[in-house]
Every structure is written in structure tokens, then in C-alpha cells.
mmCIF file with all atom_site columns, C-alpha atoms in Angstrom:
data_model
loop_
_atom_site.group_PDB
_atom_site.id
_atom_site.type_symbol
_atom_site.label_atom_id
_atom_site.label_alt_id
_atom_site.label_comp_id
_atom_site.label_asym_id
_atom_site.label_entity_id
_atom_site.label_seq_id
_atom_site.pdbx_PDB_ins_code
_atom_site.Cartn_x
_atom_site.Cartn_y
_atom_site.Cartn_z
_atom_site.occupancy
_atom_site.B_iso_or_equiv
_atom_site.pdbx_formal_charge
_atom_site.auth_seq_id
_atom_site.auth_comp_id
_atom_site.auth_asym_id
_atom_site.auth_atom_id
_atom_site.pdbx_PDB_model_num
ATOM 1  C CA . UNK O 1 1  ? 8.120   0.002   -4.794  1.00 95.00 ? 1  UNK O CA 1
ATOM 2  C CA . UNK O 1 2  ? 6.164   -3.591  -4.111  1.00 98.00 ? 2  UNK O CA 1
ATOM 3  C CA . UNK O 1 3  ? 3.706   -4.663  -2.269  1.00 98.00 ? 3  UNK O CA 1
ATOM 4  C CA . UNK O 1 4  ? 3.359   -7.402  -0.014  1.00 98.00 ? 4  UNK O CA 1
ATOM 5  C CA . UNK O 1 5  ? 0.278   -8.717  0.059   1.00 98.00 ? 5  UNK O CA 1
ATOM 6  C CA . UNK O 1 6  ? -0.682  -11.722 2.162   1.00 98.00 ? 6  UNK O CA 1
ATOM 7  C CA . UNK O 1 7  ? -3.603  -13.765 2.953   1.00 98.00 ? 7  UNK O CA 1
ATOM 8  C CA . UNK O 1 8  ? -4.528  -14.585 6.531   1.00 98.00 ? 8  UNK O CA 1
ATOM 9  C CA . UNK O 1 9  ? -7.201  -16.691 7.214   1.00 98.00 ? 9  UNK O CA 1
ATOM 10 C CA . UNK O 1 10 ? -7.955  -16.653 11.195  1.00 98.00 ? 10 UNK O CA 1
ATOM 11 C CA . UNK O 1 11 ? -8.963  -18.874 13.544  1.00 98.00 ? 11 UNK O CA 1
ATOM 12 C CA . UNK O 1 12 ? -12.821 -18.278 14.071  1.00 96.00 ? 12 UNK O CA 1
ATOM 13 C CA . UNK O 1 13 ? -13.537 -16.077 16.711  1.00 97.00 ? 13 UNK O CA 1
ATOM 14 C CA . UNK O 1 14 ? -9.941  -14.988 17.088  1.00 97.00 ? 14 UNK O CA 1
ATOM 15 C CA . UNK O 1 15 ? -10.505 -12.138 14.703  1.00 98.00 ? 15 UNK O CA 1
ATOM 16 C CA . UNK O 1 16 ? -10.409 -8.873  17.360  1.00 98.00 ? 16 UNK O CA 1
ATOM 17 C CA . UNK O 1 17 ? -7.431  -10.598 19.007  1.00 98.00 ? 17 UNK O CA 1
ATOM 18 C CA . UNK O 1 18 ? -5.511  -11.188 15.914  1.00 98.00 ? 18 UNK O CA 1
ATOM 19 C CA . UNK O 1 19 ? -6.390  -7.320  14.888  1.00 98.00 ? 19 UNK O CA 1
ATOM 20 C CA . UNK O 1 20 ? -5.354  -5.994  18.525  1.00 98.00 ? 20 UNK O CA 1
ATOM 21 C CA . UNK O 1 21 ? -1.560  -8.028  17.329  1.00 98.00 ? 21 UNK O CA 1
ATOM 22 C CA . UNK O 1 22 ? -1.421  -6.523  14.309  1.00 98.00 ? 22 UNK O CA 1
ATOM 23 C CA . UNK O 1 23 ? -1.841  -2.801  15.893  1.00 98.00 ? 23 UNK O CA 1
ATOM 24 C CA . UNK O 1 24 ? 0.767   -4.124  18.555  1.00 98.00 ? 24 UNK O CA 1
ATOM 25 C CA . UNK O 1 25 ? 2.692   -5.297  15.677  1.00 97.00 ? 25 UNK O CA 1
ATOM 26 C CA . UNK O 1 26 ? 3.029   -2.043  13.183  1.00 98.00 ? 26 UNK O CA 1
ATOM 27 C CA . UNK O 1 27 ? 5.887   -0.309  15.192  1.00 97.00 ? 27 UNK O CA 1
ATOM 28 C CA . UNK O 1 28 ? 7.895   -3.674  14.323  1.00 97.00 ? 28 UNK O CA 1
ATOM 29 C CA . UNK O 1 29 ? 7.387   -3.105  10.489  1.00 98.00 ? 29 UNK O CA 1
ATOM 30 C CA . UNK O 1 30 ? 7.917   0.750   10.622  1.00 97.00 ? 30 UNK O CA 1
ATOM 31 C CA . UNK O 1 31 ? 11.016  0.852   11.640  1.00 96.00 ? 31 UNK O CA 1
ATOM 32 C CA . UNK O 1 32 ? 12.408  -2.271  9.431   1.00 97.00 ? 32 UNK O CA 1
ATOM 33 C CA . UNK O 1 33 ? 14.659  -1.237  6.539   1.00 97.00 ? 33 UNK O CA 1
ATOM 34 C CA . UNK O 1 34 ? 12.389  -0.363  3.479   1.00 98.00 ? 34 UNK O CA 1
ATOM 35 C CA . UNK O 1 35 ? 8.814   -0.551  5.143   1.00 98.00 ? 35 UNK O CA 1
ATOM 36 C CA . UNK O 1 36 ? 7.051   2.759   3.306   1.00 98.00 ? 36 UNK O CA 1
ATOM 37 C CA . UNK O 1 37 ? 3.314   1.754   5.200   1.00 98.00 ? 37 UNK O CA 1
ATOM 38 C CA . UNK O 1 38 ? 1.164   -1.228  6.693   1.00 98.00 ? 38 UNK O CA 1
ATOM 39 C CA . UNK O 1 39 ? -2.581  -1.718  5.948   1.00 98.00 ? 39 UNK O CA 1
ATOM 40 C CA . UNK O 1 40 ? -5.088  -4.602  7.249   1.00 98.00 ? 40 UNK O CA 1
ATOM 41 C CA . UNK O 1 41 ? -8.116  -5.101  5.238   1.00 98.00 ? 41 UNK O CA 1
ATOM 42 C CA . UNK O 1 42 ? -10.992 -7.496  5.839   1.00 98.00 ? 42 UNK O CA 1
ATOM 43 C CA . UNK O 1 43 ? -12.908 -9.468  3.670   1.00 98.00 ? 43 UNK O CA 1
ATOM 44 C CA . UNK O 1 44 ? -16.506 -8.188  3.770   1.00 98.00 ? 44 UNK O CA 1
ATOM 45 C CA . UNK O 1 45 ? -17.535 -11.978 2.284   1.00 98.00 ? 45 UNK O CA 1
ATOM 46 C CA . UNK O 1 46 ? -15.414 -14.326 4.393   1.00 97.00 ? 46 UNK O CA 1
ATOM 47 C CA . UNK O 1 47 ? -14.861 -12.238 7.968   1.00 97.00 ? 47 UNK O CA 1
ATOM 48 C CA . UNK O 1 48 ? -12.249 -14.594 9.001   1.00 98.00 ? 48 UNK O CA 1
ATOM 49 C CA . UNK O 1 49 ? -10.193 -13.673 6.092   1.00 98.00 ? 49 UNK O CA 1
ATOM 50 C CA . UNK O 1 50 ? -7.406  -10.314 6.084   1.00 98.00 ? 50 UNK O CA 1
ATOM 51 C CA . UNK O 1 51 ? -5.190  -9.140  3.537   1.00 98.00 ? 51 UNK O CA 1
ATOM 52 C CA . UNK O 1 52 ? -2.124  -7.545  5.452   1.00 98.00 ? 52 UNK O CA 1
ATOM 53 C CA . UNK O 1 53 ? -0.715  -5.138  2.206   1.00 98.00 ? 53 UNK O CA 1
ATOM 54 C CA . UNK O 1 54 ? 2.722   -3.757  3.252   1.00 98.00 ? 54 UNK O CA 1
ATOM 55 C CA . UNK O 1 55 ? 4.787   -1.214  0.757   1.00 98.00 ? 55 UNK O CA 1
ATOM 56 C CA . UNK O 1 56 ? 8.374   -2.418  0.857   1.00 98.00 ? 56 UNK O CA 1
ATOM 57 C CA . UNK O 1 57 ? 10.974  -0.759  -1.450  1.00 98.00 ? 57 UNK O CA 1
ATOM 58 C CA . UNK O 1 58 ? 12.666  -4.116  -2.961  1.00 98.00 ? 58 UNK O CA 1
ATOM 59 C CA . UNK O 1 59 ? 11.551  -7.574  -2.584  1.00 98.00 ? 59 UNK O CA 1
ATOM 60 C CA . UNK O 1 60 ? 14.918  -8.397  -0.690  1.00 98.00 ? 60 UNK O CA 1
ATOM 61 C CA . UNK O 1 61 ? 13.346  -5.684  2.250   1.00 98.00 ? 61 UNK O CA 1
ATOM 62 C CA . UNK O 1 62 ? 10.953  -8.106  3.022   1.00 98.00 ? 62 UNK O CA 1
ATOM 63 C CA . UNK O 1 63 ? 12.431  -11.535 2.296   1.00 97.00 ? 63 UNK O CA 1
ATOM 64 C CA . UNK O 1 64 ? 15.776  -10.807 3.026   1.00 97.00 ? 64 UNK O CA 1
ATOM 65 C CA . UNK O 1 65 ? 16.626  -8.362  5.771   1.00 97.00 ? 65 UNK O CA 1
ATOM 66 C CA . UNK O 1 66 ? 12.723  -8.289  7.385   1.00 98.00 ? 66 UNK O CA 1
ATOM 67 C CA . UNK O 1 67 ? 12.402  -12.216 7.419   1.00 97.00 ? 67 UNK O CA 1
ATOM 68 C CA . UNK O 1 68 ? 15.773  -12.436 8.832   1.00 97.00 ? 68 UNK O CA 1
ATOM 69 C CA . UNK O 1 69 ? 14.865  -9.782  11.853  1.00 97.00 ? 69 UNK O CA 1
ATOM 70 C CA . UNK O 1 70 ? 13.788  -9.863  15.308  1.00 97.00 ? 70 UNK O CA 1
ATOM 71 C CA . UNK O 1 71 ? 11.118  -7.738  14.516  1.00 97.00 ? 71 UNK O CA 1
ATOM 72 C CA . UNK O 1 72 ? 9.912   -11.028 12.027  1.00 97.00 ? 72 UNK O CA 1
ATOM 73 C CA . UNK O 1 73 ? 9.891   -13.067 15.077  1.00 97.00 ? 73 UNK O CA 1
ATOM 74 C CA . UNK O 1 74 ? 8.070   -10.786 17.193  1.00 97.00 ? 74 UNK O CA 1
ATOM 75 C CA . UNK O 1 75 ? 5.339   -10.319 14.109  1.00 97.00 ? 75 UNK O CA 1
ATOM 76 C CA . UNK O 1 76 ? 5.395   -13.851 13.921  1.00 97.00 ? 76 UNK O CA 1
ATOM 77 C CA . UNK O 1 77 ? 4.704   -14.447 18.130  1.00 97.00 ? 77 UNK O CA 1
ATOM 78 C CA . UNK O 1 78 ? 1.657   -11.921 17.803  1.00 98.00 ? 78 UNK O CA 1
ATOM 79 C CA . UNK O 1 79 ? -0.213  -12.681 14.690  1.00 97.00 ? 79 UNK O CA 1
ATOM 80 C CA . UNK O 1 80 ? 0.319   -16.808 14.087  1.00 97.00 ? 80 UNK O CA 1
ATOM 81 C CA . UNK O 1 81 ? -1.412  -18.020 16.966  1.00 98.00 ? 81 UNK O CA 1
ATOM 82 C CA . UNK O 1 82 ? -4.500  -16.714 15.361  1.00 98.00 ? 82 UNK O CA 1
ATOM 83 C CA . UNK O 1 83 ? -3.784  -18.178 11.900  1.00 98.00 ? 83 UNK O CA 1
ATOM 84 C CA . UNK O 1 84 ? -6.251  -20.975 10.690  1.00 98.00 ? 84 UNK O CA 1
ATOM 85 C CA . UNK O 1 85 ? -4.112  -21.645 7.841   1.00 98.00 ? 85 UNK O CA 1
ATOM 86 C CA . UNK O 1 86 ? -0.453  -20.951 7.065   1.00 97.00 ? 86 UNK O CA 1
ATOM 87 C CA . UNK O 1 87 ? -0.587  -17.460 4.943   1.00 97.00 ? 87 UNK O CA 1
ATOM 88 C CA . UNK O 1 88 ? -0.416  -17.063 1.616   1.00 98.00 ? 88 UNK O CA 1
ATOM 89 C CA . UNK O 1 89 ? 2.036   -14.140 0.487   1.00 98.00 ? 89 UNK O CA 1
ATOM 90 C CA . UNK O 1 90 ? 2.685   -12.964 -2.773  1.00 98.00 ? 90 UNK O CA 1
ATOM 91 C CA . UNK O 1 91 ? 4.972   -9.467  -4.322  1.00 98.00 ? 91 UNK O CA 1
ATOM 92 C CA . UNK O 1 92 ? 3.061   -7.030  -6.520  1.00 98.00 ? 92 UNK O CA 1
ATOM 93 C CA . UNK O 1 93 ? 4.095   -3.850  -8.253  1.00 97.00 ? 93 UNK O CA 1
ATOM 94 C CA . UNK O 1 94 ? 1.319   -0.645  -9.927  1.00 97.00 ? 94 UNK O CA 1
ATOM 95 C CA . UNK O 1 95 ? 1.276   -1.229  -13.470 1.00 97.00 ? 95 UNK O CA 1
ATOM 96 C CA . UNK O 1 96 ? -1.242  1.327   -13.929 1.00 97.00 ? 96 UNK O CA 1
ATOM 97 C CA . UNK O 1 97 ? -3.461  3.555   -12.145 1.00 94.00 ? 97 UNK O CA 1
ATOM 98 C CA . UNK O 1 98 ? -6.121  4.802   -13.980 1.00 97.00 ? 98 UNK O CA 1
ATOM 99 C CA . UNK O 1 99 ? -8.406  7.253   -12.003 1.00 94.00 ? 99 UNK O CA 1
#
């Protein structure tokens, strides 16, 4: 199991728009091979700033067979108009859990 966790820094005043794409986008994700769950979390200190964590089941889910999908492009047509910035993505994997 990894995470995908990328940074998305939106456009000021774009932020309830670019959350109403992401809900329109999560049906896109769920049904892509190897997409276990979707969260979108918001940075209490910088508002204009989301981490989009998605649970993939290889790397190659996401890079490989997502990235290469129609359901990319469609992600891609909802959320990056509101993008300030390109995103930042990076893989993770637990380690540890400790409580």
C-alpha cells in the first residue's frame, strides 16, 4: 500500500470551486485500478493550500495505468483550473504506527 500525497496550492478565492471538483472528481479515482480511498485535507495555516492523500496499491497504479487514463484527464479538467501552482506529488508508505 502507498500513498499519494500531493500538494495543491489554489488560486485565491477558488477554494469552494476547486473542493466542489474534487467531490465531482472521486467517482473517477474509485473506480481506477488500485485506488483503496481519496481524502482532501486543508491547511488550517495557509487556506489556499490542500493535500489530496490517495491509497493506491503500487506506485505503477498511479503513475502508470491512472496517469495514462481518461479518468486522469477528466481529474485533470476539474481540479487544474484552480491550481496557483503546478502540484507537488510525492509516494509514501506506514513505517510505523504507534498509537
Amino acid at each position: 500500500m502507498v500513498y499519494e500525497i500531493a500538494t495543491l496550492d489554489i488560486k485565491e478565492g477558488s477554494e469552494a470551486a476547486f473542493e466542489a471538483g474534487v467531490k465531482e472528481a472521486a467517482p473517477f479515482f474509485q473506480k481506477s485500478r488500485g485506488c483503496r480511498g481519496l481524502s482532501l485535507q486543508r491547511s488550517v495555516e495557509t487556506p489556499s493550500r490542500y493535500y489530496l492523500v490517495v491509497t493506491w496499491d503500487t506506485v505503477e497504479d498511479h503513475m502508470v495505468h491512472f496517469r495514462n487514463s481518461p479518468e486522469f484527464q477528466e481529474w485533470r479538467r476539474l481540479a487544474s483550473p484552480h491550481f496557483a501552482t503546478a502540484p507537488s506529488v510525492e509516494h509514501t508508505s506506514v513505517v510505523g504506527s504507534f498509537f
